[in-house]
Short mmCIF file of C-alpha atoms in Angstrom, two decimals:
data_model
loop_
_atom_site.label_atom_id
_atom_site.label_comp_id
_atom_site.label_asym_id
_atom_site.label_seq_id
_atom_site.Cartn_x
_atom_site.Cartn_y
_atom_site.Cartn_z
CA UNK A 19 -5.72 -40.01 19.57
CA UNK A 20 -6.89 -36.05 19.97
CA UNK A 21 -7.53 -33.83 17.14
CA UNK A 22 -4.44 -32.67 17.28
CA UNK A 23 -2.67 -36.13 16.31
CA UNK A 24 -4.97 -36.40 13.48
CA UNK A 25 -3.27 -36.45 10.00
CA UNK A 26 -3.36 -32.98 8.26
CA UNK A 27 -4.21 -32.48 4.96
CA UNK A 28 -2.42 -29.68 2.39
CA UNK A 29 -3.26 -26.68 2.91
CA UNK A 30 -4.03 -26.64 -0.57
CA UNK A 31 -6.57 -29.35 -0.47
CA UNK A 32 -10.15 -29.25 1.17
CA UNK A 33 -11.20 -30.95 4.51
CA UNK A 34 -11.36 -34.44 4.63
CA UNK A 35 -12.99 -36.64 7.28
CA UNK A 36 -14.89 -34.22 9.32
CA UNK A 37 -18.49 -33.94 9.79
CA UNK A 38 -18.82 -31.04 7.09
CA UNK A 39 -16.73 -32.55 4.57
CA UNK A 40 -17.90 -31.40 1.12
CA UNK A 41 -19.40 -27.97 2.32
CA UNK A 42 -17.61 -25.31 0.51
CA UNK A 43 -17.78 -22.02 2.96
CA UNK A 44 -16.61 -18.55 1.52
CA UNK A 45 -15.77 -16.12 3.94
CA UNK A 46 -15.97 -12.64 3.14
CA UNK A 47 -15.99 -11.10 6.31
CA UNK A 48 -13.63 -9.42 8.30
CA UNK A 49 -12.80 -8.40 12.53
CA UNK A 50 -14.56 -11.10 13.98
CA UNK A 51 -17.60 -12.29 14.46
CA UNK A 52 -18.29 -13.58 11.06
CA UNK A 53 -15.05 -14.54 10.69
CA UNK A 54 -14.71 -16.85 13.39
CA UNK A 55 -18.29 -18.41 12.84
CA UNK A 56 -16.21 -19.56 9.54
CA UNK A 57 -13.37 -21.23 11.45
CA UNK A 58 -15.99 -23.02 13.79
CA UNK A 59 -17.21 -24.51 10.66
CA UNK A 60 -13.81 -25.00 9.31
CA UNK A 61 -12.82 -26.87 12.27
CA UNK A 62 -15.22 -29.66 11.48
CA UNK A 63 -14.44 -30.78 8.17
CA UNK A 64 -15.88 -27.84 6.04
CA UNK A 65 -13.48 -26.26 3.21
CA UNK A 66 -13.12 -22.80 3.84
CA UNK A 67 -12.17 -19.80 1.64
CA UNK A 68 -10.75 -16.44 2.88
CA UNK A 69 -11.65 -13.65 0.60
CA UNK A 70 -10.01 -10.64 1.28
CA UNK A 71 -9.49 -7.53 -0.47
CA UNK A 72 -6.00 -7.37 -2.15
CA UNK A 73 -4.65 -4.30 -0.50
CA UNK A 74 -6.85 -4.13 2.41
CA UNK A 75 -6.68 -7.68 3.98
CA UNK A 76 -8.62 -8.74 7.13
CA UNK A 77 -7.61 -6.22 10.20
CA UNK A 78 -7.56 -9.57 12.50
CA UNK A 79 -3.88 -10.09 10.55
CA UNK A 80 -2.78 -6.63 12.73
CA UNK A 81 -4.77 -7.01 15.76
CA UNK A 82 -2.52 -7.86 18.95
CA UNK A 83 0.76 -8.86 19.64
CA UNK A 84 2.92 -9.90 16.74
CA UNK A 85 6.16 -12.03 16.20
CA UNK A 86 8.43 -11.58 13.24
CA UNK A 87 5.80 -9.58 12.19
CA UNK A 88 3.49 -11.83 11.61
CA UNK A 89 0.18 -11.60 13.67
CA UNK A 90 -0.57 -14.03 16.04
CA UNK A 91 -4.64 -13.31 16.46
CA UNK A 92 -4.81 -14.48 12.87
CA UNK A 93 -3.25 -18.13 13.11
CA UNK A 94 -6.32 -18.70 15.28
CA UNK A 95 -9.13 -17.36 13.54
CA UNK A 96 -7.53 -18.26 10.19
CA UNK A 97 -6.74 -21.51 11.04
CA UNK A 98 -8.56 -23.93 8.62
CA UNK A 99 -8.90 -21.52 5.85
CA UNK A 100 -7.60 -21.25 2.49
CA UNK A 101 -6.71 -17.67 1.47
CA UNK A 102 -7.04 -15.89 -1.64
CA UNK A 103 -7.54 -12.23 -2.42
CA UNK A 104 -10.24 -9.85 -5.01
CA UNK A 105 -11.84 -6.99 -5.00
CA UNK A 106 -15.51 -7.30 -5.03
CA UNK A 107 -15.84 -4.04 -5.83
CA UNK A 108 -14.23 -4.42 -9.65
CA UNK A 109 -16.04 -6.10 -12.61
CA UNK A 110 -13.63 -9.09 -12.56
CA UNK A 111 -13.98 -9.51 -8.69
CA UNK A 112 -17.43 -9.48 -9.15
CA UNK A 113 -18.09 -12.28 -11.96
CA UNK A 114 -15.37 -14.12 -9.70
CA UNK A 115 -16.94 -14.03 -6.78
CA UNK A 116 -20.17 -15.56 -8.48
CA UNK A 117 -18.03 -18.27 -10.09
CA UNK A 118 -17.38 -19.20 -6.64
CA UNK A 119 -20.77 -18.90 -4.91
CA UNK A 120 -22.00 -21.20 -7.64
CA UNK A 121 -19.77 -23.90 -6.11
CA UNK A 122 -20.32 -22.88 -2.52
CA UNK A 123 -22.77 -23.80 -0.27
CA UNK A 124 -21.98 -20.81 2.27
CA UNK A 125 -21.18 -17.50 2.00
CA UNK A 126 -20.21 -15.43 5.27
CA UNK A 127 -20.33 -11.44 5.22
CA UNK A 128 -20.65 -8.26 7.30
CA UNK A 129 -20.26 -5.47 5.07
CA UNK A 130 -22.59 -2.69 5.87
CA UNK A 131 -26.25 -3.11 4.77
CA UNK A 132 -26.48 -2.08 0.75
CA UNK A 133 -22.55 -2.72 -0.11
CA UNK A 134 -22.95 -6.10 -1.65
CA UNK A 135 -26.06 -4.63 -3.46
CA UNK A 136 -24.02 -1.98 -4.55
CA UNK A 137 -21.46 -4.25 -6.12
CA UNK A 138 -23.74 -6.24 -8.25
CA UNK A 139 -23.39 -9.15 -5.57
CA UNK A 140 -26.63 -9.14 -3.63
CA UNK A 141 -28.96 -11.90 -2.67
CA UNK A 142 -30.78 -11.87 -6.18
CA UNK A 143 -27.44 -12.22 -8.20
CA UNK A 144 -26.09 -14.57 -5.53
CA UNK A 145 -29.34 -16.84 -5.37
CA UNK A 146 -29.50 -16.06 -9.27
CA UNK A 147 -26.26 -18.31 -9.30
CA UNK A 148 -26.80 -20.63 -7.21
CA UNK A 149 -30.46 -21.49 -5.37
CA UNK A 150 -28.98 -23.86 -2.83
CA UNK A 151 -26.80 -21.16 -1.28
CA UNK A 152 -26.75 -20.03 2.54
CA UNK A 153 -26.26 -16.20 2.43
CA UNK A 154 -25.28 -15.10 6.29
CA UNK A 155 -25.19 -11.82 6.81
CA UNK A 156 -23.49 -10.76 10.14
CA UNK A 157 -23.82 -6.79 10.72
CA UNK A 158 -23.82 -4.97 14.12
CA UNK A 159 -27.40 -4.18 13.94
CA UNK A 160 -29.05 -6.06 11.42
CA UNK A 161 -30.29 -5.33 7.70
CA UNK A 162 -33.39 -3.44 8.26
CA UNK A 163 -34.56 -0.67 11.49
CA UNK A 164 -33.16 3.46 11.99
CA UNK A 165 -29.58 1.88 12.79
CA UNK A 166 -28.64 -0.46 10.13
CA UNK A 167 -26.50 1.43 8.32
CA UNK A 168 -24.43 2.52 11.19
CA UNK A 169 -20.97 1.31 11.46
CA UNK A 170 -20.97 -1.01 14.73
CA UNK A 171 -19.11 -3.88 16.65
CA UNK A 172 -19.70 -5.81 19.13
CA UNK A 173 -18.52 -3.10 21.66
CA UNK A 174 -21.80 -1.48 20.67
CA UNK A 175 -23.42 -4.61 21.04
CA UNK A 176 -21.66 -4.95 24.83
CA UNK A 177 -23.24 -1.45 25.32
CA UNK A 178 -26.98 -1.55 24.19
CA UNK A 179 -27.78 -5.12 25.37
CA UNK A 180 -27.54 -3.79 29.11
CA UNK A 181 -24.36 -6.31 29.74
CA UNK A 182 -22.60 -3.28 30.67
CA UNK A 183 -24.83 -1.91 32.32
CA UNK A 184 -25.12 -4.63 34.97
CA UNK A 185 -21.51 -5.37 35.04
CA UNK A 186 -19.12 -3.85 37.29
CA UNK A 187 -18.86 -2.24 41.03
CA UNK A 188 -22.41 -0.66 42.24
CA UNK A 189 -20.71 2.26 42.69
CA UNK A 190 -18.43 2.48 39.64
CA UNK A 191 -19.23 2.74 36.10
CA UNK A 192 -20.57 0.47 33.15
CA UNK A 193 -17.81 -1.97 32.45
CA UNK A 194 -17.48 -3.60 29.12
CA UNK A 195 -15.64 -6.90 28.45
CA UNK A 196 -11.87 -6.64 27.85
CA UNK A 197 -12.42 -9.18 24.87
CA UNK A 198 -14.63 -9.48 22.31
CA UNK A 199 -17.62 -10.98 23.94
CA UNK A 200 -20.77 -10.00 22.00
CA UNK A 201 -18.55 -11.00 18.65
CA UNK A 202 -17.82 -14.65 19.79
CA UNK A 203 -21.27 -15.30 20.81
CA UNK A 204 -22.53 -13.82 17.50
CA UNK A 205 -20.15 -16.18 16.21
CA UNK A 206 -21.40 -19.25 18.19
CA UNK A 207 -24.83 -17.96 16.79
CA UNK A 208 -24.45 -17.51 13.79
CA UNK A 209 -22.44 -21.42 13.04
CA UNK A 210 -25.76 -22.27 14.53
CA UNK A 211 -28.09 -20.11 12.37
CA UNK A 212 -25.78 -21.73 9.03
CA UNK A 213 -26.57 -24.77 10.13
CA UNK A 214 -30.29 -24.48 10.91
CA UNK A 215 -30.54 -22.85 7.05
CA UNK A 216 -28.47 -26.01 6.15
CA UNK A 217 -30.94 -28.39 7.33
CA UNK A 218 -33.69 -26.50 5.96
CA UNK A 219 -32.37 -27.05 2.75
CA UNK A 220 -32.59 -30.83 3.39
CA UNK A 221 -35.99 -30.35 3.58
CA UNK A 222 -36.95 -27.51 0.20
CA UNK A 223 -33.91 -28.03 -1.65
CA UNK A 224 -33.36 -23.91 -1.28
CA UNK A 225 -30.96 -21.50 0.09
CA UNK A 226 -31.72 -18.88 2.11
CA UNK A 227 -29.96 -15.68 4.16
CA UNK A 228 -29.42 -15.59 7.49
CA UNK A 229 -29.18 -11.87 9.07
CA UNK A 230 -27.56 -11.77 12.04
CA UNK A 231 -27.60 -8.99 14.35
CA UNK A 232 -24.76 -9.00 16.93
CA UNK A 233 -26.81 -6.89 19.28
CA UNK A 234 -29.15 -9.81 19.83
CA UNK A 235 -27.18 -12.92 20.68
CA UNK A 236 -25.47 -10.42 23.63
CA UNK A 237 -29.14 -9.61 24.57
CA UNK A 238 -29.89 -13.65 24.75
CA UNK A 239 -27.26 -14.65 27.01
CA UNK A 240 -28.44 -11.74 29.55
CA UNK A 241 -31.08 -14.14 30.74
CA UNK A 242 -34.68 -12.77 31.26
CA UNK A 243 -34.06 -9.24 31.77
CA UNK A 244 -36.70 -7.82 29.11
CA UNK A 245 -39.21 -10.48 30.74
CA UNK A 246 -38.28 -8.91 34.72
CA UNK A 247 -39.15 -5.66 33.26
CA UNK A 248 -41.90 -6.10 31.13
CA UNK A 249 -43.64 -7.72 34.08
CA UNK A 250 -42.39 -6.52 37.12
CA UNK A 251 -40.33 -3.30 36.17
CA UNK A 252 -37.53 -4.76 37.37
CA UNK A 253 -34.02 -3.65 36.22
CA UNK A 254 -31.04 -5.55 37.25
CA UNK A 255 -28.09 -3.05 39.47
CA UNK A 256 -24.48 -3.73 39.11
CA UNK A 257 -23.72 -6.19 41.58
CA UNK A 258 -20.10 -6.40 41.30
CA UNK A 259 -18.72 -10.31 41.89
CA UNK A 260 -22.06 -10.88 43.59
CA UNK A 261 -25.22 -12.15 42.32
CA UNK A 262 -29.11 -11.32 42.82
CA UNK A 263 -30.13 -14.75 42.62
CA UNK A 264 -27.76 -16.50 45.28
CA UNK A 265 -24.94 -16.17 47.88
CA UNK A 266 -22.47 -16.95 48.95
CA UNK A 267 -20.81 -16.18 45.20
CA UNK A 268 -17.84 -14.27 44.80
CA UNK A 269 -14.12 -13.92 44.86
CA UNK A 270 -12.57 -14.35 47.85
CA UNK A 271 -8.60 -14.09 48.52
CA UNK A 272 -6.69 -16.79 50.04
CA UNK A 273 -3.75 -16.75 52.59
CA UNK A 274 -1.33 -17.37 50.23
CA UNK A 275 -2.79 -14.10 48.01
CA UNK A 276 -4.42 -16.27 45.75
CA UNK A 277 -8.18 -14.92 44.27
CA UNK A 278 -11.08 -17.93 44.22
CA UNK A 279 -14.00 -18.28 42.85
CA UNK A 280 -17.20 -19.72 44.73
CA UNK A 281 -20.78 -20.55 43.78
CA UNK A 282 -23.50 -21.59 45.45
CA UNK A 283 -26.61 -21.75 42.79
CA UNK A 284 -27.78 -25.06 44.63
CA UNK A 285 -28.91 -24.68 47.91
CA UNK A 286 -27.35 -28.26 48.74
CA UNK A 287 -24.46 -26.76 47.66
CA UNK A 288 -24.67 -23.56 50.07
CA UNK A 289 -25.48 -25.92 52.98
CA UNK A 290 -22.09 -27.58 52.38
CA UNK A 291 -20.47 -24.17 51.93
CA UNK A 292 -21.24 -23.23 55.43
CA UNK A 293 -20.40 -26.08 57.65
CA UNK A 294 -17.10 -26.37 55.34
CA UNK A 295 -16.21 -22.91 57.32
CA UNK A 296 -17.71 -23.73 60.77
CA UNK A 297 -21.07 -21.23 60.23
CA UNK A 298 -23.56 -24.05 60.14
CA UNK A 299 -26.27 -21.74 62.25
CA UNK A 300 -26.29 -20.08 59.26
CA UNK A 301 -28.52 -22.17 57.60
CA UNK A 302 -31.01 -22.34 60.24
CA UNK A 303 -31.72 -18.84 59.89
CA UNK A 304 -35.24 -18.52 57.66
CA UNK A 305 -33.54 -16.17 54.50
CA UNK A 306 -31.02 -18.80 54.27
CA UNK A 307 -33.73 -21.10 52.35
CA UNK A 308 -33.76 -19.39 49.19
CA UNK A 309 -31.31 -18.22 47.11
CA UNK A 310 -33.03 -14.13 47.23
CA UNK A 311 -32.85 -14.63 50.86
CA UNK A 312 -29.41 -15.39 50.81
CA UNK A 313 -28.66 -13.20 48.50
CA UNK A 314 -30.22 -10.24 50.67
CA UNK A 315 -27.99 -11.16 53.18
CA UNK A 316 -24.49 -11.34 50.78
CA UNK A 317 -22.37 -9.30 53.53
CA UNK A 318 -22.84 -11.62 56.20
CA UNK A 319 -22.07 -14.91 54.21
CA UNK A 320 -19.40 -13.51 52.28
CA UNK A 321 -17.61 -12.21 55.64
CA UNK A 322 -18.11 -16.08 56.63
CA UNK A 323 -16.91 -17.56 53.77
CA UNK A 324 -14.10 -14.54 52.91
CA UNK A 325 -12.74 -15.00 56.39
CA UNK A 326 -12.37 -18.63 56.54
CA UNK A 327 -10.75 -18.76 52.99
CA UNK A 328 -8.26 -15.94 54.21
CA UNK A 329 -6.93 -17.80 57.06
CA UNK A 330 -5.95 -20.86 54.76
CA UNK A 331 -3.59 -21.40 51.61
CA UNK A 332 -5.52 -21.67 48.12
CA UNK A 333 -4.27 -25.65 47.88
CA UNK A 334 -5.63 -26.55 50.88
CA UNK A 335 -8.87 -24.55 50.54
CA UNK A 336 -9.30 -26.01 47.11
CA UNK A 337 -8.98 -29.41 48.46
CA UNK A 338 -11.39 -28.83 51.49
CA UNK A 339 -13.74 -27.61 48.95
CA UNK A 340 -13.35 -30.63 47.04
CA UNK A 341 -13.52 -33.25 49.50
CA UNK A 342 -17.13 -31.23 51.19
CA UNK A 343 -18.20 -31.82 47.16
CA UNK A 344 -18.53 -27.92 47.12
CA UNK A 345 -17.47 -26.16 44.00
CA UNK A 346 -14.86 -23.59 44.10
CA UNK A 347 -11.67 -22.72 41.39
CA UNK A 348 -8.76 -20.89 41.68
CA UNK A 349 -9.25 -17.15 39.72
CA UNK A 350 -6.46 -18.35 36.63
CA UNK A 351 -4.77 -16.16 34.37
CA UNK A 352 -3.55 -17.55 30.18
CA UNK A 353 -0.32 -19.15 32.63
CA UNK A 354 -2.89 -21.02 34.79
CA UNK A 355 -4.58 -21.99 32.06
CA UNK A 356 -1.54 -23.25 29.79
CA UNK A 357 -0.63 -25.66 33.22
CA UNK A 358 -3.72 -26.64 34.18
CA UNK A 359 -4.47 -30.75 34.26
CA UNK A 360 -7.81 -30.96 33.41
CA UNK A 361 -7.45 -28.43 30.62
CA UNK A 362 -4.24 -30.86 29.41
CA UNK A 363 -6.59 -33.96 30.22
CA UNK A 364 -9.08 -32.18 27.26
CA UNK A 365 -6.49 -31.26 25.01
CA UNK A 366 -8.04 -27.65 24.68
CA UNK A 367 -4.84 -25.97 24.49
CA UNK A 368 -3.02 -27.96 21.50
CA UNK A 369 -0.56 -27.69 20.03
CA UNK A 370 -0.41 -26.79 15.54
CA UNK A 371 2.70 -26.97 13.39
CA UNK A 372 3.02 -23.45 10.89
CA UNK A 373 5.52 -23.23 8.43
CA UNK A 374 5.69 -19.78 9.45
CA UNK A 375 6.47 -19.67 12.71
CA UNK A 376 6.62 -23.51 13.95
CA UNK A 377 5.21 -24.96 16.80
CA UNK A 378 1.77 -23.35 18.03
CA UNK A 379 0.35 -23.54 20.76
CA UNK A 380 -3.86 -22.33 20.47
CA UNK A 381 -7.32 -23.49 21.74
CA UNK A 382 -8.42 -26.92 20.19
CA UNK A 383 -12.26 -27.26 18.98
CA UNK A 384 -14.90 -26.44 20.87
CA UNK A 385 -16.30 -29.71 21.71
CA UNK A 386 -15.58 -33.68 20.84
CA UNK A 387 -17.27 -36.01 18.80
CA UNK A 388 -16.78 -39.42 19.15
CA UNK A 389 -17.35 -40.43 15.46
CA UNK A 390 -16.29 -37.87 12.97
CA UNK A 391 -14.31 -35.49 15.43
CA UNK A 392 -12.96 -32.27 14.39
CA UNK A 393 -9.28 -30.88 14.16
CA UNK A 394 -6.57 -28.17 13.25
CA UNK A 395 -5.71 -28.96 10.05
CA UNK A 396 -3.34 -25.46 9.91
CA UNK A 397 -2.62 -22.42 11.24
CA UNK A 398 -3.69 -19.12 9.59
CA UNK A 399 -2.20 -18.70 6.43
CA UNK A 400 -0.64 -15.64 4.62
CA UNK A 401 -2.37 -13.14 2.73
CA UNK A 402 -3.63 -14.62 -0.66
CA UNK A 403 -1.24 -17.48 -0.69
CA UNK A 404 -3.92 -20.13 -2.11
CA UNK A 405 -5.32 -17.55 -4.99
CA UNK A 406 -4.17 -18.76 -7.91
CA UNK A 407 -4.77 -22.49 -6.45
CA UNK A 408 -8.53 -21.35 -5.85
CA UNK A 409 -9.29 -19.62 -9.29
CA UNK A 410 -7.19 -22.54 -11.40
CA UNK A 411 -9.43 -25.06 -9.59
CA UNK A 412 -13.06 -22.87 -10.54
CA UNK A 413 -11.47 -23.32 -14.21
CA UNK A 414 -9.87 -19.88 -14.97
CA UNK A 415 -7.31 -20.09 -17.38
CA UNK A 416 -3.21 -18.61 -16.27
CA UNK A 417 -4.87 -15.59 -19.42
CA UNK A 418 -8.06 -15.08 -17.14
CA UNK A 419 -6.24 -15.06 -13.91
CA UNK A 420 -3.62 -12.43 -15.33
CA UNK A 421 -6.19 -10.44 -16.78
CA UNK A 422 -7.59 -9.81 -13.78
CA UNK A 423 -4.47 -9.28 -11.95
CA UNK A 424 -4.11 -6.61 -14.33
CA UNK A 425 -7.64 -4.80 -13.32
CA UNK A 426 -6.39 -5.14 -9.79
CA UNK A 427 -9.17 -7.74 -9.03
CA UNK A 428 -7.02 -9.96 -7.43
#
């Protein structure tokens, strides 16, 4: 049985049955890295809590294509997620939100260095009400250095780790990710850096923050680029499809007008490559014995490899590649992706009921576990619709929660 055929629980109800059943995460952040770090932990068992502002919810809900007005971005990265709404900013909003830290063991937030503080709601006040509490803090640059009051995202992040500078034509411009890349790995990162505070906890019985700067996760993935310079003054070009480190690798455009992908890191693997298109002298010549070397010589390999590939169909060269055990994939687009067996074979597309809108079809959890797997429990839900069901269960009173409906709180 996948994830997906797994029971669902109310909406109104925490997570049952995952891993991080009985961790109580409150997310406060908004547009997308912290966000989404929630959901990953959502999607394992933990009971997560959308806090958004009243009037002002979470910009994901706007981002992208809608239908029926609804926003489809936002079933995905508030799947999992109880929703309720208060301003932080008011004096009922505030006492509130330390009501519900005090049954948390998470909070998630990227407001700009100093906000919380402003509000009465930083780490003192929030440690003050509960010591066993994670604080992560998710900004674009960090809480402390010249920038970290800036206003940043991970666009910024794209920029200033040097991804764009590497990425893209050698003789066109910086290219930065039509996606946002430096926000989901910060994302990744920062599930990771919650959990690695968790286990500390184990250990001291303490709470602590976690600041999380999106501009260095982006700079991690890069590889060893600070190391290449610092000793060798080295600074990786824009390469286009191509890579410094190894050839053949590229696209390379099939009879039928199809685009594939092919690789070559292992030089058992590049061996393979070339007999598969009838250049085996190739690797008798001396460069072709290290990936550099064939990499220096990306032009001639790639007009081997690019021809041979052009006079075939992408089925046939897929299967040639296959049977030579040389690794190759068709360049897919979201269709290509929907249809694809082995994606089917993983469930990673499945498939979520919403009340809203019905059958939906989104990316499945990251990963399986064979014991206590993960699941979609629900699709992003509207705009405050568990508040009440929230603030009743912290103990307010129907007086309490119309009070501060009245100061505009909620």
């Amino acid at each position: 049985m996948t994830p997906a055929d797994a029971t669902r629980p109310s909406p109104g109800a925490a997570a049952t049955g995952g891993p991080l059943d009985g961790l109580r995460v409150l997310d406060l952040a908004t547009l997308f890295a912290g966000p989404l770090a929630a959901t990953l932990l959502g999607d394992f068992g933990a009971e997560v809590v959308k806090v958004e502002h009243p009037v002002r919810p979470d910009p994901s809900r706007g981002h992208g294509p809608a239908k029926d007005g609804i926003g489809l971005w936002w079933k995905l990265l508030g799947r999992n997620k109880r929703t309720m709404t208060l301003d932080l900013s008011t004096p009922g909003g505030r006492e509130t939100l330390l009501r519900l830290a005090a049954t948390a063991d998470v909070v998630i937030e990227n407001f700009r260095p100093g906000t919380l503080e402003k509000w009465g709601l930083g780490w003192p006040e929030l440690s003050a009400a509960n010591p066993r509490l994670v604080l992560a803090r998710v900004t674009a640059f960090g809480q402390q250095g010249p920038y970290a009051r800036r206003p940043g995202f991970g666009t910024l992040a794209e920029a200033m780790s040097g991804f764009a500078a590497i990425t893209g034509e050698p003789d066109g411009p910086p290219t930065l990710p039509p996606f946002g890349l430096a926000d989901s790995i910060a994302a990744l990162t920062t599930a990771y850096a919650v959990m690695t505070a968790l286990a500390g906890r184990e250990r001291t019985g303490h709470g602590q923050v976690v600041d999380l700067a999106i501009i260095e996760p982006m700079l991690t993935v890069l590889g060893p680029h600070p190391l290449w310079y610092d000793q060798l003054g080295y600074v990786q070009p824009r390469t286009g499809n191509r890579s410094t480190n190894n050839a053949p690798r590229n696209t390379y455009r099939s009879a039928d007008g199809r685009w594939l992908a092919v690789s070559t890191s292992a030089q058992s693997i590049a061996e393979r490559v070339m007999r598969l298109v009838d250049r085996p002298e190739l690797i008798a010549e001396p460069w072709f014995a290290s990936g550099s070397g064939r990499a220096a010589h990306a032009p001639v390999l790639d007009e081997a490899v690019g021809g041979w590939i052009g006079r075939h169909k992408a089925d046939e060269v897929v299967a040639a590649f296959e049977e030579a055990e040389a690794a190759v994939a068709l360049v897919y687009d979201v269709r290509d992706v929907m249809a694809d067996p082995q994606f089917a074979a993983l469930d990673t597309v499945t498939e979520v009921e919403d009340p809203e809108l019905g059958p939906l079809r989104m990316q499945n959890v990251l990963f399986r576990l064979s014991g206590t797997p993960g699941g979609i429990r629900w699709a992003g839900r509207p705009h405050g619709a568990d508040t009440e069901a929230v603030l009743t269960e912290l103990g307010l009173s129907e007086t309490e929660i119309s009070a501060l409906r009245m100061e505009g709180a909620l």
